Tab-separated table of C-alpha atoms in Angstrom:
chain	number	residue	atom	x	y	z
A	22	GLN	CA	0.000	0.000	0.000
A	23	GLN	CA	3.087	2.195	-0.033
A	24	GLN	CA	2.278	5.240	-2.126
A	25	VAL	CA	5.669	6.937	-1.992
A	26	LYS	CA	8.768	4.993	-2.985
A	27	GLN	CA	12.152	6.320	-1.934
A	28	SER	CA	15.661	5.388	-3.023
A	29	PRO	CA	18.361	4.641	-2.173
A	30	GLN	CA	17.957	3.093	1.276
A	31	SER	CA	21.421	4.243	2.233
A	32	LEU	CA	23.928	6.625	0.723
A	33	ILE	CA	27.532	7.475	1.469
A	34	VAL	CA	28.955	10.728	0.108
A	35	GLN	CA	32.272	12.416	0.586
A	36	LYS	CA	32.389	15.805	2.246
A	37	GLY	CA	31.820	18.523	-0.321
A	38	GLY	CA	29.993	16.200	-2.706
A	39	ILE	CA	26.371	16.238	-3.879
A	40	SER	CA	23.860	13.960	-2.180
A	41	ILE	CA	20.820	12.980	-4.242
A	42	ILE	CA	17.774	11.157	-2.909
A	43	ASN	CA	14.862	10.224	-5.144
A	44	CYS	CA	11.162	9.658	-4.576
A	45	ALA	CA	8.312	8.547	-6.812
A	46	TYR	CA	4.607	8.638	-6.114
A	47	GLU	CA	1.581	6.993	-7.646
A	48	ASN	CA	-1.350	9.032	-6.440
A	49	THR	CA	-1.911	12.103	-8.596
A	50	ALA	CA	-4.064	13.648	-5.881
A	51	PHE	CA	-1.065	14.789	-3.824
A	52	ASP	CA	-0.592	18.547	-3.478
A	53	TYR	CA	2.333	19.007	-1.118
A	54	PHE	CA	5.702	17.254	-1.005
A	55	PRO	CA	7.907	17.851	2.047
A	56	TRP	CA	11.249	16.390	3.010
A	57	TYR	CA	11.972	15.609	6.634
A	58	GLN	CA	15.352	15.168	8.296
A	59	GLN	CA	15.821	12.899	11.287
A	60	PHE	CA	18.860	12.654	13.558
A	61	PRO	CA	19.380	9.605	15.803
A	62	GLY	CA	17.174	9.686	18.870
A	63	LYS	CA	15.108	12.574	17.558
A	64	GLY	CA	11.846	12.968	15.732
A	65	PRO	CA	11.740	13.972	12.058
A	66	ALA	CA	11.829	17.708	11.358
A	67	LEU	CA	10.736	19.561	8.242
A	68	LEU	CA	13.682	20.429	5.998
A	69	ILE	CA	12.133	21.809	2.809
A	70	ALA	CA	8.876	21.397	0.898
A	71	ILE	CA	7.478	21.989	-2.582
A	72	ARG	CA	4.107	22.220	-4.306
A	73	PRO	CA	3.497	20.633	-7.725
A	74	ASP	CA	3.036	23.980	-9.468
A	75	VAL	CA	6.795	24.658	-9.385
A	76	SER	CA	9.639	22.527	-10.712
A	77	GLU	CA	12.332	23.501	-8.242
A	78	LYS	CA	12.760	25.013	-4.820
A	79	LYS	CA	16.069	25.944	-3.256
A	80	GLU	CA	16.883	26.781	0.333
A	81	GLY	CA	20.567	27.209	0.996
A	82	ARG	CA	22.377	23.995	0.093
A	83	PHE	CA	19.117	22.043	-0.209
A	84	THR	CA	17.129	21.856	-3.444
A	85	ILE	CA	13.979	19.947	-4.364
A	86	SER	CA	13.490	19.113	-8.023
A	87	PHE	CA	9.954	18.162	-9.014
A	88	ASN	CA	8.820	16.408	-12.196
A	89	LYS	CA	5.039	16.342	-12.246
A	90	SER	CA	4.661	14.348	-15.474
A	91	ALA	CA	6.984	11.625	-14.216
A	92	LYS	CA	5.523	11.784	-10.703
A	93	GLN	CA	8.995	12.041	-9.238
A	94	PHE	CA	10.799	14.438	-6.942
A	95	SER	CA	14.277	14.515	-5.533
A	96	LEU	CA	16.363	16.165	-2.841
A	97	HIS	CA	19.789	17.495	-3.699
A	98	ILE	CA	22.240	18.476	-0.981
A	99	MET	CA	25.083	20.544	-2.363
A	100	ASP	CA	28.479	20.739	-0.661
A	101	SER	CA	27.441	17.938	1.705
A	102	GLN	CA	28.795	18.236	5.247
A	103	PRO	CA	29.276	15.667	8.023
A	104	GLY	CA	26.518	17.461	9.952
A	105	ASP	CA	24.111	16.496	7.157
A	106	SER	CA	24.483	12.836	8.158
A	107	ALA	CA	20.938	11.810	9.062
A	108	THR	CA	17.957	9.899	7.766
A	109	TYR	CA	15.895	11.728	5.169
A	110	PHE	CA	12.242	11.050	4.418
A	111	CYS	CA	10.229	12.279	1.497
A	112	ALA	CA	6.501	12.581	1.993
A	113	ALA	CA	3.306	13.510	0.209
A	114	ARG	CA	-0.029	14.921	1.310
A	115	GLY	CA	-3.333	14.235	-0.389
A	116	ILE	CA	-5.531	16.990	-1.781
A	117	GLN	CA	-8.563	15.517	-0.112
A	118	GLY	CA	-8.830	15.349	3.624
A	119	ALA	CA	-6.684	16.897	6.321
A	120	GLN	CA	-3.003	17.046	7.031
A	121	LYS	CA	-1.890	13.427	7.029
A	122	LEU	CA	1.401	12.693	5.306
A	123	VAL	CA	2.461	9.476	3.585
A	124	PHE	CA	6.183	8.925	4.060
A	125	GLY	CA	8.776	7.163	1.957
A	126	GLN	CA	10.911	4.443	3.507
A	127	GLY	CA	13.767	6.788	4.361
A	128	THR	CA	17.382	7.158	3.247
A	129	ARG	CA	20.239	6.928	5.700
A	130	LEU	CA	22.817	9.465	4.516
A	131	THR	CA	26.404	9.365	5.731
A	132	ILE	CA	28.840	12.134	4.826
A	133	ASN	CA	32.440	11.051	5.196
A	134	PRO	CA	34.859	13.765	6.307
B	544	ASP	CA	8.379	27.455	23.385
B	545	ALA	CA	7.882	23.766	24.213
B	546	GLY	CA	7.574	21.333	21.374
B	547	VAL	CA	5.579	18.124	21.279
B	548	ILE	CA	6.194	16.240	24.509
B	549	GLN	CA	6.029	12.460	24.652
B	550	SER	CA	6.340	10.069	27.555
B	551	PRO	CA	7.812	7.715	28.386
B	552	ARG	CA	10.915	8.035	26.212
B	553	HIS	CA	11.715	4.381	26.703
B	554	GLU	CA	9.501	1.493	27.748
B	555	VAL	CA	10.479	-2.126	28.184
B	556	THR	CA	7.678	-4.512	28.960
B	557	GLU	CA	6.785	-8.146	28.722
B	558	MET	CA	4.420	-9.666	26.218
B	559	GLY	CA	0.829	-9.441	27.351
B	560	GLN	CA	1.258	-6.285	29.402
B	561	GLU	CA	-0.632	-3.072	28.741
B	562	VAL	CA	1.339	-0.134	27.398
B	563	THR	CA	0.202	3.487	27.444
B	564	LEU	CA	2.073	6.161	25.539
B	565	ARG	CA	1.331	9.817	26.153
B	566	CYS	CA	1.561	12.963	24.093
B	567	LYS	CA	1.166	16.662	24.721
B	568	PRO	CA	0.881	18.570	21.424
B	569	ILE	CA	2.066	22.102	20.807
B	570	SER	CA	-0.365	24.600	22.269
B	571	GLY	CA	-2.707	25.958	19.619
B	572	HIS	CA	-2.264	23.072	17.214
B	573	ASN	CA	-5.510	21.397	16.239
B	574	SER	CA	-4.297	18.244	14.501
B	575	LEU	CA	-2.515	15.372	16.200
B	576	PHE	CA	-0.921	12.295	14.636
B	577	TRP	CA	0.460	9.016	15.934
B	578	TYR	CA	3.153	7.391	13.778
B	579	ARG	CA	5.099	4.184	14.276
B	580	GLN	CA	8.646	3.783	12.988
B	581	THR	CA	10.375	0.475	12.327
B	582	MET	CA	13.307	-0.490	10.150
B	583	MET	CA	11.120	-2.726	8.018
B	584	ARG	CA	8.125	-0.481	7.481
B	585	GLY	CA	9.491	3.030	7.969
B	586	LEU	CA	7.084	5.680	9.264
B	587	GLU	CA	3.497	4.471	9.350
B	588	LEU	CA	0.547	6.667	10.250
B	589	LEU	CA	-1.567	4.929	12.869
B	590	ILE	CA	-4.274	7.506	13.541
B	591	TYR	CA	-4.867	11.213	13.424
B	592	PHE	CA	-7.196	13.604	15.176
B	593	ASN	CA	-8.560	16.938	14.110
B	594	ASN	CA	-9.999	19.132	16.855
B	595	ASN	CA	-9.824	16.132	19.227
B	596	VAL	CA	-11.948	13.976	16.907
B	597	PRO	CA	-10.431	10.848	15.323
B	598	ILE	CA	-10.509	11.370	11.565
B	599	ASP	CA	-8.672	8.350	10.171
B	600	ASP	CA	-7.703	5.270	12.169
B	601	SER	CA	-7.182	3.003	9.175
B	602	GLY	CA	-3.524	2.596	10.108
B	603	MET	CA	-4.219	1.121	13.534
B	604	PRO	CA	-2.918	-2.448	13.239
B	605	GLU	CA	-5.652	-4.244	15.119
B	606	ASP	CA	-8.021	-4.052	18.032
B	607	ARG	CA	-5.170	-4.262	20.494
B	608	PHE	CA	-4.383	-0.631	19.641
B	609	SER	CA	-6.537	2.275	20.759
B	610	ALA	CA	-6.017	6.025	20.879
B	611	LYS	CA	-7.824	8.804	22.650
B	612	MET	CA	-7.683	12.554	22.731
B	613	PRO	CA	-9.831	13.734	25.635
B	614	ASN	CA	-8.824	17.371	25.185
B	615	ALA	CA	-6.708	19.606	22.980
B	616	SER	CA	-3.591	19.194	25.112
B	617	PHE	CA	-3.384	15.447	25.658
B	618	SER	CA	-3.533	12.184	23.762
B	619	THR	CA	-2.792	8.554	24.584
B	620	LEU	CA	-1.982	5.501	22.525
B	621	LYS	CA	-2.683	2.231	24.290
B	622	ILE	CA	-1.621	-1.267	23.356
B	623	GLN	CA	-3.328	-4.103	25.191
B	624	PRO	CA	-2.078	-6.787	25.240
B	625	SER	CA	1.333	-5.945	23.860
B	626	GLU	CA	3.264	-8.339	21.603
B	627	PRO	CA	6.941	-8.466	20.577
B	628	ARG	CA	6.046	-7.310	17.045
B	629	ASP	CA	4.803	-4.041	18.547
B	630	SER	CA	8.404	-3.101	19.364
B	631	ALA	CA	9.061	0.180	17.560
B	632	VAL	CA	9.484	3.889	18.090
B	633	TYR	CA	6.142	5.626	18.376
B	634	PHE	CA	6.005	9.278	17.405
B	635	CYS	CA	3.378	11.836	18.152
B	636	ALA	CA	3.180	14.897	15.913
B	637	SER	CA	0.981	17.962	15.878
B	638	SER	CA	0.161	20.643	13.364
B	639	LEU	CA	-1.987	23.664	12.780
B	640	ALA	CA	-4.340	22.510	10.060
B	641	ASP	CA	-3.340	24.829	7.239
B	642	ARG	CA	-3.409	23.765	3.601
B	643	ASN	CA	-0.662	26.279	2.825
B	644	THR	CA	2.012	24.804	5.062
B	645	GLY	CA	1.021	21.496	6.599
B	646	GLU	CA	4.183	21.220	8.676
B	647	LEU	CA	4.117	18.429	11.211
B	648	PHE	CA	6.056	18.926	14.425
B	649	PHE	CA	7.248	15.638	15.867
B	650	GLY	CA	8.066	14.718	19.421
B	651	GLU	CA	11.232	12.813	20.240
B	652	GLY	CA	9.390	9.502	20.274
B	653	SER	CA	8.714	6.679	22.694
B	654	ARG	CA	10.879	3.619	22.109
B	655	LEU	CA	8.900	0.508	23.015
B	656	THR	CA	10.479	-2.881	23.509
B	657	VAL	CA	8.188	-5.824	24.140
B	658	LEU	CA	10.015	-8.931	25.343
C-alpha cells in the first residue's frame, strides 16, 4: 500500500559532494511534497517542501526538483557536510482530507569527512 | 516554546502487558498524529485527530491498539495486550491545520520494547 517509494535506502557521500535522494509517487491527488530530516534519537523535522506547481525550490544547500509528469521528486544536498548525516524522508499529502502525510521508507545518509 | 512532549521516552515490557504512551501537542495546534517507525516499514501513520476527533484510524494495526484525545492538550496511545512485534518507536506529531504549510512537528518519540 506504499504510495511513496524512496531510493536509495542508504547513501555514502564524501564531504563537499552532492547527495541525491529520489522519490516517486503513484497518487496524482497529492498537493504538497515535504522532506523531513531525522537525527538519531530525535523525531523527524521539516527540511524543505514543494508544491506541484513549481519545478524547483532551493533553500541554501538544499534543493527539491519536481517532475510532475513523471511523478517524481528529488532532494539534492550541495556541498554535503558531516553534519548532514541523518535519515531523510520524502513525503506527500493528499488533496482531499486533512493534514496526514504518507512517508517514503527513508534514506540513511552518511557524509564522510 | 515547548515542542511536542512524549512520555515515556523508553519502555520495556513483557508480552501481554498493557502499554500506554502519552503525548502533549504544541499549544494551539488542532491536529494530532500518531506514527510508528520500524526499520522494516518506515514511518506508518496509525491515527490522526482533528480538533480532538479521530478522523482516520485506518492505520491502527488491530483491536489491540486504541487512541484517545480527551482534550486539545493530551492524547494517549494504548496497546493491550502488547506483543513483541509491537516493538518500535512511536512518534506523536501535531500541526496547525493549514493547507498552505502542513508542517508536522514531531516529538522525540517513545521507544517501546516488548520482550
